[in-house]
Every structure is written in C-alpha cells, then in structure tokens.
Coordinates of C-alpha atoms in Angstrom, one line a residue:
L44 CA 0.0 0.0 0.0
I45 CA 1.6 3.3 -1.2
T46 CA 0.1 6.7 -0.3
D47 CA 1.1 10.3 0.0
G48 CA -2.1 11.5 1.7
K49 CA -5.1 10.6 3.8
Q50 CA -8.4 9.0 3.0
E51 CA -11.0 11.5 2.0
G52 CA -14.7 11.2 1.3
K53 CA -16.9 8.3 2.1
C54 CA -15.6 4.7 2.1
D55 CA -17.4 1.4 2.7
N56 CA -14.8 0.4 5.4
S57 CA -13.1 2.2 8.2
Y58 CA -9.4 1.7 9.0
N59 CA -10.4 -0.6 11.9
Q60 CA -12.8 -2.6 9.7
A61 CA -10.1 -3.0 7.0
K62 CA -7.5 -4.0 9.6
E63 CA -9.9 -6.6 11.1
L64 CA -10.7 -8.0 7.7
L65 CA -7.0 -8.3 6.7
V66 CA -6.1 -10.0 10.0
R67 CA -9.0 -12.4 9.6
K68 CA -8.0 -13.3 6.1
K69 CA -4.3 -13.6 7.1
V70 CA -3.2 -11.0 4.6
R71 CA 0.1 -9.3 5.4
L72 CA 0.2 -5.6 4.5
I73 CA 3.4 -3.7 3.6
T74 CA 3.1 0.1 3.5
I75 CA 5.2 2.8 1.9
A76 CA 4.5 6.4 3.2
L77 CA 5.5 9.1 0.7
G78 CA 6.2 12.3 2.6
D79 CA 5.0 13.6 6.0
A80 CA 1.4 14.0 4.8
A81 CA 0.9 10.3 4.4
D82 CA -1.8 8.9 6.7
A83 CA -0.4 7.9 10.2
E84 CA -2.9 5.0 10.4
I85 CA -1.3 2.8 7.7
E86 CA 1.6 1.8 10.0
D87 CA -0.9 0.4 12.5
I88 CA -2.5 -1.8 9.9
A89 CA 1.0 -3.1 8.8
E90 CA 1.9 -3.9 12.4
A91 CA -1.4 -5.6 13.1
T92 CA -1.0 -7.9 10.0
D93 CA 2.7 -8.7 10.8
G94 CA 3.8 -6.6 7.8
K95 CA 6.4 -3.9 7.5
S96 CA 6.4 -0.1 7.0
Y97 CA 8.7 2.1 4.9
F98 CA 9.0 5.9 4.7
V99 CA 10.2 7.9 1.8
Q100 CA 10.8 11.6 2.5
D101 CA 9.6 14.3 0.1
N102 CA 12.1 15.1 -2.7
S103 CA 14.1 11.9 -2.0
G104 CA 16.4 10.4 -4.6
P105 CA 16.0 7.0 -6.2
G106 CA 18.0 5.3 -3.4
D107 CA 15.2 5.7 -0.8
F108 CA 12.7 4.3 -3.3
N109 CA 15.0 1.4 -4.0
D110 CA 15.2 0.7 -0.3
A111 CA 11.5 0.7 0.2
F112 CA 10.6 -1.4 -2.8
T113 CA 13.5 -3.9 -2.2
G114 CA 12.5 -4.2 1.5
S115 CA 8.8 -4.6 0.6
T116 CA 9.6 -7.9 -1.2
T117 CA 10.9 -9.5 2.1
F118 CA 7.7 -11.5 2.5
Q119 CA 7.1 -12.4 -1.1
P120 CA 7.6 -16.0 -2.3
A121 CA 11.2 -16.2 -3.4
D122 CA 13.7 -18.5 -5.1
T123 CA 16.5 -20.0 -3.1
I124 CA 18.9 -17.7 -1.1
S125 CA 21.6 -18.4 -3.7
N126 CA 19.4 -16.8 -6.4
T127 CA 18.6 -13.7 -4.3
D128 CA 20.2 -10.3 -5.2
M129 CA 22.3 -8.9 -2.3
T130 CA 22.9 -5.2 -2.1
I131 CA 26.6 -4.6 -1.7
Y132 CA 26.7 -0.9 -2.5
Q133 CA 24.3 2.0 -2.7
H134 CA 24.9 5.7 -2.5
T135 CA 23.1 8.9 -3.6
W136 CA 24.9 12.1 -4.4
D137 CA 22.8 15.3 -4.2
Y138 CA 24.1 17.5 -6.9
N139 CA 26.0 20.7 -6.1
K140 CA 24.1 23.2 -8.1
T141 CA 26.9 25.7 -8.0
N142 CA 29.3 23.3 -9.8
P143 CA 27.9 21.3 -12.7
N144 CA 31.1 19.3 -13.1
F145 CA 30.5 16.0 -11.3
S146 CA 33.2 13.5 -10.7
V147 CA 33.3 10.5 -8.3
L148 CA 35.8 7.7 -7.7
D149 CA 34.6 5.0 -5.3
F150 CA 34.7 1.2 -4.9
F151 CA 32.7 -1.9 -3.8
D152 CA 33.9 -5.3 -2.7
V153 CA 32.9 -8.6 -4.3
D154 CA 33.6 -11.2 -1.6
A155 CA 34.1 -14.9 -1.8
S156 CA 30.4 -15.7 -1.1
I157 CA 29.0 -13.7 -4.1
G158 CA 30.0 -12.9 -7.7
K159 CA 27.2 -14.2 -9.9
N160 CA 24.9 -11.8 -11.7
L161 CA 26.9 -8.7 -10.7
T162 CA 24.8 -5.7 -11.6
F163 CA 25.8 -2.0 -11.7
R164 CA 22.8 0.3 -11.8
L165 CA 23.0 4.1 -12.3
E166 CA 19.9 6.3 -11.8
I167 CA 19.7 10.0 -12.7
Q168 CA 17.1 12.3 -11.2
N169 CA 16.7 15.1 -13.8
G170 CA 13.2 16.4 -13.5
N171 CA 12.0 13.9 -16.3
S172 CA 14.2 15.7 -18.8
N173 CA 16.6 14.4 -21.4
C174 CA 20.4 14.6 -20.7
K175 CA 22.2 17.2 -22.8
S176 CA 25.6 15.5 -22.5
P177 CA 26.5 11.8 -22.0
I178 CA 27.7 10.5 -18.7
N179 CA 31.0 8.6 -18.7
I180 CA 31.1 5.5 -16.6
T181 CA 34.2 3.3 -15.9
L182 CA 34.4 0.0 -14.0
I183 CA 37.8 -1.5 -13.1
D184 CA 38.1 -5.1 -11.9
P185 CA 40.3 -6.1 -8.9
D186 CA 43.2 -7.2 -11.0
V187 CA 43.2 -3.8 -12.8
T188 CA 43.4 -5.8 -16.0
G189 CA 39.8 -5.4 -16.9
R190 CA 38.6 -1.9 -17.7
Y191 CA 35.0 -1.3 -18.9
D192 CA 34.1 2.1 -20.3
Y193 CA 30.5 3.1 -21.0
Q194 CA 28.6 6.2 -22.0
F195 CA 25.0 6.9 -21.0
S196 CA 22.6 9.6 -22.0
C197 CA 19.5 9.8 -19.8
S198 CA 16.1 10.3 -21.5
K199 CA 12.4 10.0 -20.8
T200 CA 12.4 6.6 -22.6
N201 CA 15.1 5.0 -20.4
F202 CA 13.8 6.8 -17.3
G203 CA 17.2 8.0 -16.4
T204 CA 18.4 4.5 -15.6
Y205 CA 21.5 2.7 -16.8
I206 CA 22.1 -1.0 -16.0
Q207 CA 25.3 -3.0 -16.7
K208 CA 25.0 -6.7 -15.9
F209 CA 28.0 -9.0 -16.0
T210 CA 27.1 -12.4 -17.3
D211 CA 30.4 -14.0 -16.3
L212 CA 31.3 -14.7 -12.7
A213 CA 32.7 -11.5 -11.3
K214 CA 36.3 -11.5 -10.0
E215 CA 36.7 -11.6 -6.2
G216 CA 38.2 -8.4 -4.7
R217 CA 37.8 -4.7 -4.7
W218 CA 36.2 -3.1 -7.8
Q219 CA 36.6 0.6 -8.6
F220 CA 34.2 2.8 -10.5
M221 CA 34.4 6.3 -11.9
I222 CA 31.5 8.6 -13.0
K223 CA 32.0 11.9 -14.8
S224 CA 29.4 14.4 -16.0
V225 CA 29.5 18.0 -17.0
E226 CA 25.7 18.4 -16.7
L227 CA 23.6 19.6 -13.7
F228 CA 21.3 16.9 -12.2
E229 CA 19.2 16.8 -9.1
S230 CA 20.8 13.5 -7.9
I231 CA 22.9 10.5 -9.0
T232 CA 22.4 7.1 -7.4
V233 CA 24.6 4.0 -7.8
H234 CA 23.2 0.6 -6.7
V235 CA 25.3 -2.6 -7.0
T236 CA 23.9 -6.1 -6.4
S237 CA 25.2 -9.6 -6.8
R238 CA 24.2 -13.2 -6.1
S239 CA 25.8 -16.3 -4.5
R240 CA 29.0 -17.3 -6.2
A241 CA 28.0 -21.0 -6.2
D242 CA 24.6 -22.6 -6.3
N243 CA 25.4 -24.9 -3.4
D244 CA 26.7 -22.1 -1.2
E245 CA 24.8 -19.3 0.6
P246 CA 26.0 -15.7 0.6
I247 CA 26.5 -13.4 3.6
R248 CA 23.3 -11.5 4.1
T249 CA 21.8 -9.0 6.5
Q250 CA 18.3 -8.2 7.7
C251 CA 17.7 -4.8 9.3
S252 CA 14.8 -3.7 11.5
I253 CA 13.5 -1.4 14.2
K254 CA 12.4 -3.2 17.3
T255 CA 9.8 -1.6 19.5
G256 CA 9.3 -2.3 23.2
Q257 CA 8.0 -0.6 26.3
Q258 CA 9.7 0.6 29.5
A259 CA 8.0 1.6 32.7
L260 CA 9.3 4.7 34.5
G261 CA 7.3 5.4 37.7
E262 CA 3.7 5.6 36.5
D263 CA 4.7 6.3 32.9
V264 CA 5.1 3.7 30.1
F265 CA 6.9 4.8 27.0
L266 CA 8.4 3.4 23.8
K267 CA 11.9 1.8 23.8
L268 CA 13.2 1.6 20.3
S269 CA 16.3 -0.3 19.1
A270 CA 17.9 -0.9 15.7
V271 CA 18.8 -4.5 15.0
A272 CA 20.8 -6.1 12.2
D273 CA 21.0 -9.9 11.7
V274 CA 24.2 -10.9 9.8
K275 CA 24.4 -14.5 8.7
K276 CA 26.1 -16.7 6.1
G277 CA 23.3 -19.1 5.4
N278 CA 22.1 -19.9 8.9
T279 CA 25.5 -19.4 10.7
P280 CA 26.3 -16.1 12.5
V281 CA 28.9 -13.6 11.2
I282 CA 30.8 -12.1 14.1
G283 CA 33.3 -9.2 14.3
A284 CA 31.7 -7.1 11.6
K285 CA 31.3 -3.3 11.8
V286 CA 27.6 -2.6 11.6
M287 CA 26.2 1.0 11.3
A288 CA 22.6 2.0 11.5
Y289 CA 21.5 5.3 9.9
I290 CA 18.3 6.5 11.5
T291 CA 16.2 9.2 9.8
R292 CA 14.2 11.2 12.3
P293 CA 11.3 13.6 11.9
N294 CA 12.2 17.3 11.9
D295 CA 10.6 20.6 10.9
N296 CA 13.1 22.0 8.4
G297 CA 14.3 18.8 6.7
E298 CA 17.9 19.5 7.3
L299 CA 18.6 17.1 10.2
P300 CA 21.2 14.5 9.1
P301 CA 20.6 10.8 9.8
L302 CA 21.7 9.6 13.2
E303 CA 24.7 7.3 12.9
L304 CA 24.6 4.5 15.4
E305 CA 27.1 1.6 15.7
L306 CA 25.3 -1.6 16.5
L307 CA 27.0 -4.1 18.8
D308 CA 27.0 -7.9 19.3
N309 CA 28.3 -7.8 22.9
G310 CA 25.5 -9.3 24.9
S311 CA 24.7 -6.0 26.7
G312 CA 22.1 -3.3 26.4
A313 CA 19.7 -4.1 23.6
D314 CA 21.8 -7.1 22.5
V315 CA 20.7 -10.3 24.2
I316 CA 23.5 -12.8 23.3
K317 CA 27.2 -12.0 22.5
N318 CA 28.7 -13.3 19.2
D319 CA 25.4 -14.7 17.8
G320 CA 25.5 -12.5 14.6
I321 CA 22.7 -10.2 15.9
Y322 CA 23.9 -6.6 16.3
S323 CA 21.6 -4.2 18.1
R324 CA 21.5 -0.9 20.1
Y325 CA 18.9 1.3 21.7
F326 CA 18.6 4.8 20.4
T327 CA 17.3 7.7 22.6
K328 CA 17.9 10.8 20.6
Y329 CA 14.3 11.5 19.6
T330 CA 13.2 14.6 17.8
G331 CA 9.5 14.3 18.4
T332 CA 6.5 12.5 17.0
G333 CA 6.5 11.3 13.4
R334 CA 8.2 8.6 11.3
Y335 CA 11.6 7.1 12.2
S336 CA 13.2 4.9 9.6
V337 CA 16.5 2.9 9.6
K338 CA 18.9 1.4 7.1
C339 CA 22.0 -0.7 8.0
Q340 CA 25.4 -1.1 6.5
V341 CA 27.6 -4.0 7.4
I342 CA 31.4 -4.0 6.7
G343 CA 33.5 -7.0 7.1
D344 CA 37.3 -7.2 7.1
Q345 CA 40.1 -9.7 7.8
D346 CA 39.0 -9.9 11.4
T347 CA 35.4 -10.8 10.6
Q348 CA 34.5 -14.5 10.9
V349 CA 31.7 -17.0 10.4
N350 CA 30.9 -19.1 13.5
D351 CA 30.4 -22.5 11.9
G352 CA 30.2 -24.3 15.3
F353 CA 26.6 -23.2 15.9
I354 CA 23.2 -23.9 14.3
V355 CA 21.1 -20.8 14.0
S356 CA 17.3 -20.7 13.8
K357 CA 15.8 -19.3 10.6
D358 CA 13.2 -17.6 12.7
F359 CA 14.4 -14.0 12.8
E360 CA 11.8 -13.0 15.3
D361 CA 12.7 -15.7 17.9
T362 CA 15.2 -14.0 20.1
Y363 CA 16.1 -17.1 22.2
A364 CA 16.5 -19.5 19.3
K365 CA 19.2 -17.5 17.5
A366 CA 22.0 -19.8 18.4
V367 CA 22.4 -23.1 20.2
P368 CA 25.6 -25.0 21.0
A369 CA 26.6 -27.8 18.6
Q370 CA 27.0 -30.0 21.7
P371 CA 24.6 -30.1 24.6
G372 CA 25.5 -27.8 27.5
A373 CA 24.6 -24.6 29.2
P374 CA 21.6 -22.9 27.5
I375 CA 22.2 -19.8 25.5
C376 CA 20.4 -16.9 27.1
C377 CA 20.6 -13.2 28.1
G378 CA 24.2 -12.1 28.5
S379 CA 25.6 -15.4 27.3
N380 CA 28.4 -15.8 24.7
A381 CA 27.6 -17.9 21.7
L382 CA 31.3 -18.3 20.9
S383 CA 32.7 -21.3 22.7
P384 CA 36.4 -22.1 23.0
N385 CA 36.1 -24.9 20.5
S386 CA 33.9 -23.1 17.9
K387 CA 34.9 -23.6 14.3
L388 CA 35.7 -20.2 12.7
S389 CA 36.3 -19.2 9.1
N390 CA 37.4 -15.8 7.8
T391 CA 35.0 -13.8 5.6
G392 CA 37.5 -11.4 4.0
N393 CA 36.3 -7.9 3.0
F394 CA 32.6 -7.5 2.2
T395 CA 29.9 -5.0 2.5
R396 CA 26.1 -5.4 2.7
Q397 CA 23.3 -2.9 3.0
S398 CA 19.7 -3.4 4.1
A399 CA 16.6 -1.2 4.6
G400 CA 15.0 -1.8 8.0
G401 CA 11.7 0.0 7.5
S402 CA 10.0 2.7 9.5
F403 CA 8.0 3.3 12.7
Q404 CA 5.4 5.9 13.6
A405 CA 5.9 7.5 17.0
K406 CA 2.7 9.2 18.2
E407 CA 1.9 11.8 20.9
G408 CA 2.7 10.4 24.3
D409 CA 4.8 7.5 23.1
L410 CA 8.2 9.1 23.7
P411 CA 9.9 10.2 26.9
K412 CA 10.9 13.8 27.5
G413 CA 14.6 14.0 28.0
D414 CA 17.1 11.1 28.6
K415 CA 15.3 8.7 31.0
F416 CA 17.0 5.5 29.9
P417 CA 19.0 3.8 32.7
P418 CA 22.6 2.6 32.0
S419 CA 23.0 -0.8 30.5
R420 CA 24.1 -3.8 32.5
V421 CA 27.9 -4.4 32.7
T422 CA 28.7 -7.9 31.5
D423 CA 32.5 -7.8 31.1
L424 CA 33.7 -6.6 34.5
E425 CA 36.9 -8.5 35.6
V426 CA 39.1 -8.4 38.7
K427 CA 42.6 -7.9 37.4
N428 CA 44.6 -7.6 40.6
M429 CA 43.9 -8.1 44.4
C430 CA 46.1 -7.1 47.2

C-alpha cells in the first residue's frame, strides 16, 4: 500500500474494519508512506497484519525508493537464497548546483560468497528531462586488467536508468568505478547487487529492522526503540563485523542529518547474546513525533569470521532461538556468549552489505521527554589484581 495523503470522502470500510478483515483473512500488508502528509494510520495496519512499513521523504532520490521497494519484497515468495540479489553498495549524491562538473571515484567489494549476476545500476534524477551531454562510466576489476568504459545519455524513454549486468562470474576483490558528467542533475544514485557465487553455497546477508518495546518509569510507560541487524552466512552467525545504523528522524526543516549508530554484538544493552550475529543498540535521541526509519550497513574485514560451530534458527523474530551449541551444554540466554572455545571459525574477508529496516510511527505520548534510559548492564567486569 503506497500513499502520500489521507483517505478523503466516504468509504465502505473504516481503517479498523479494514484491519480486522486483513487479520481475519491472514493478509500481510506492507506500507510505503510518501512524505510527512501520508496517513499515520497505515503503520498500525501493517503492524497488526505482521507486515512492515517504509517511509520515503519528500524530494528523496531513487535510493530511498530502492530501499522501500526492495524491502517490501521481504515477505514475497522467493527463489533460493543463492538466487537472491544482495545489495553490496548503494549511495546517492545530491548535486552541487553551483558546480555542474560532477566526478566521483569509489569502490565496492565482491567477496568470496558472491559474484554471480553482478549488476551495476546508475539512476539519474533530472526532472524527467533528457540529458544534454553523455555521462562517462568506468568500471575496473580487482586485477586492474579489466577496464570497462561506457557512455550513457539519460532520457524519458530510459527513465534516467543505466544497467550494466556481467554475465560471467565477477572476480573476487575490490572493484573501482568512476563517474564523470558536465551536466547539472538533481541527484545521481549508484546501486550494486550480486548473487551467490556457487549454487550450493549461501552468501553473507543481513536483515535490518526497528524493534519496539516498552519501558516503565514510575507511572509512565513509553516506547523503547532499538535498531537490529541480523548478519548471517546461510544460517550461521557472522561475528566481528562493523555494523552501522542510519536513522532518519522527523524534523521541521528537513535539514537534520541521519543519526549514525554503531550496532554491537556484545550481549549488553539491547543485545541479548554475544557473538550470535545479531547486532543491536537502543537509540534515545528522539526529535519528536513522526516517522523514524532505519537502514543498516555491514562492513567485514580480515578480522570478521563465520561461526560454523553453531546452528542458527531461521526464525528472525525468535530471540532465544538465535544460536544453540553444537553440543549439549549450558543454555544460551541473556548475556551469554555464543562463541565457545572450540567453535569452528572461518574468515569472511572484505565484504559490504546494505539493508533497509523499515520505519516506525511515533505518536503523541509515546516518547519520553529527555534522557530517561538507565545505564546498560555491565557484563565484562573482571578483577585484574587483588592485594
């Protein structure tokens, strides 16, 4: 369900009647709110039907729409994980209107778990106008032996979108790309995806979300929100990654930058179990009522590993079934460490993943005034010396 406004005029069913009907028919609703004027009731229906909500701000670039539409397919019937496109890079540049000469040099990593169906997608937002000059695009493979040069002229017929798909298996390593243009655009977005390198192997993937809970403070009960990223290779946890959440918050002037929050897998605070591949953190810097949305970026390096010694539940919502020991022993629970001394570990190498986590509507009275969150529990206190 996509809307940029509210229901007007007479309708056969009220929101509550529609919600009851969808729940009774077991229909899951995914909503996309376009702008602040979108009806606040649609998130309630999505939550009641176990769906998901997304928010696209006014005047957003193609990247935010990509996030919403890609995330909305989460519940759709899909092929195997090995045939699912993984987002490994996405970035939007808002054009500097005082300098029409645009040039960018950046990179993305193709790790050992992906490489099939590598797709480079360039989207131009140009007010639905034709380009006056071609855009130069260069891709360079990790060996620097393969250089691919392309020219693209955006038009109404191609919707300002250029797609380059590699039919051969992409080389593993760091790919570079360059984009040059002398024309003025509203924004330029690059989106890179790939699939599992082998049909019998599953890629590293991440699922991002906003988790809502409640906290009592005296006689008041208010929302307690946390950002969560589940990082797995198949069904085994990926540990030691750097996970950042970018939270867009409601504001009056539209100039508030996203809140950057590093998510942790340390078994403290919002995180239940250490080293289980689930990275989370509470966020408390609210800006008032409205829609909060989150996207996650995962970066792996030479210190990032896959914990092959554990079996992980496929049920993303089941907190206590995330990881169980390969051998019977102490149960894994709050504050526990899912990494045992005899765990089998394998290095991931460099990789990046991005995922949209959806949005949440905070209403009047939901949020606390000021910082009222107590400190998190300390779980790693040790006595080093006694005298």
